[in-house]
mmCIF file of C-alpha atoms in Angstrom:
data_model
loop_
_atom_site.group_PDB
_atom_site.id
_atom_site.type_symbol
_atom_site.label_atom_id
_atom_site.label_comp_id
_atom_site.label_asym_id
_atom_site.label_seq_id
_atom_site.Cartn_x
_atom_site.Cartn_y
_atom_site.Cartn_z
ATOM 1 C CA MET A 1 -30.827 43.507 -160.428
ATOM 2 C CA LYS A 2 -32.063 39.698 -158.951
ATOM 3 C CA THR A 3 -30.450 37.901 -161.691
ATOM 4 C CA ARG A 4 -27.123 39.744 -161.380
ATOM 5 C CA PHE A 5 -27.218 38.904 -157.407
ATOM 6 C CA PRO A 6 -25.981 35.270 -157.522
ATOM 7 C CA TYR A 7 -23.154 36.445 -159.763
ATOM 8 C CA ALA A 8 -21.868 38.813 -157.320
ATOM 9 C CA ILE A 9 -21.313 35.724 -155.050
ATOM 10 C CA LEU A 10 -19.426 33.573 -157.320
ATOM 11 C CA ILE A 11 -17.366 36.692 -158.031
ATOM 12 C CA ILE A 12 -16.868 37.120 -154.519
ATOM 13 C CA LEU A 13 -16.367 32.922 -154.266
ATOM 14 C CA ILE A 14 -13.659 33.135 -157.112
ATOM 15 C CA ALA A 15 -11.670 36.332 -156.028
ATOM 16 C CA GLY A 16 -11.454 34.681 -152.006
ATOM 17 C CA ALA A 17 -10.315 31.703 -153.696
ATOM 18 C CA CYS A 18 -8.406 33.620 -155.566
ATOM 19 C CA SER A 19 -6.659 35.881 -152.823
ATOM 20 C CA SER A 20 -6.680 32.334 -150.566
ATOM 21 C CA GLY A 21 -4.621 30.636 -152.817
ATOM 22 C CA MET A 22 -1.659 33.333 -153.426
ATOM 23 C CA LEU A 23 -1.257 33.990 -149.826
ATOM 24 C CA GLY A 24 -1.127 29.992 -149.559
ATOM 25 C CA LYS A 25 2.099 30.598 -151.743
#
């Protein structure tokens, strides 16, 4: 579970970048 924690943060950052990118366009 400790190994999955960093991956969760990366997924959230990527999802946030995608959503903000779509909102920007």
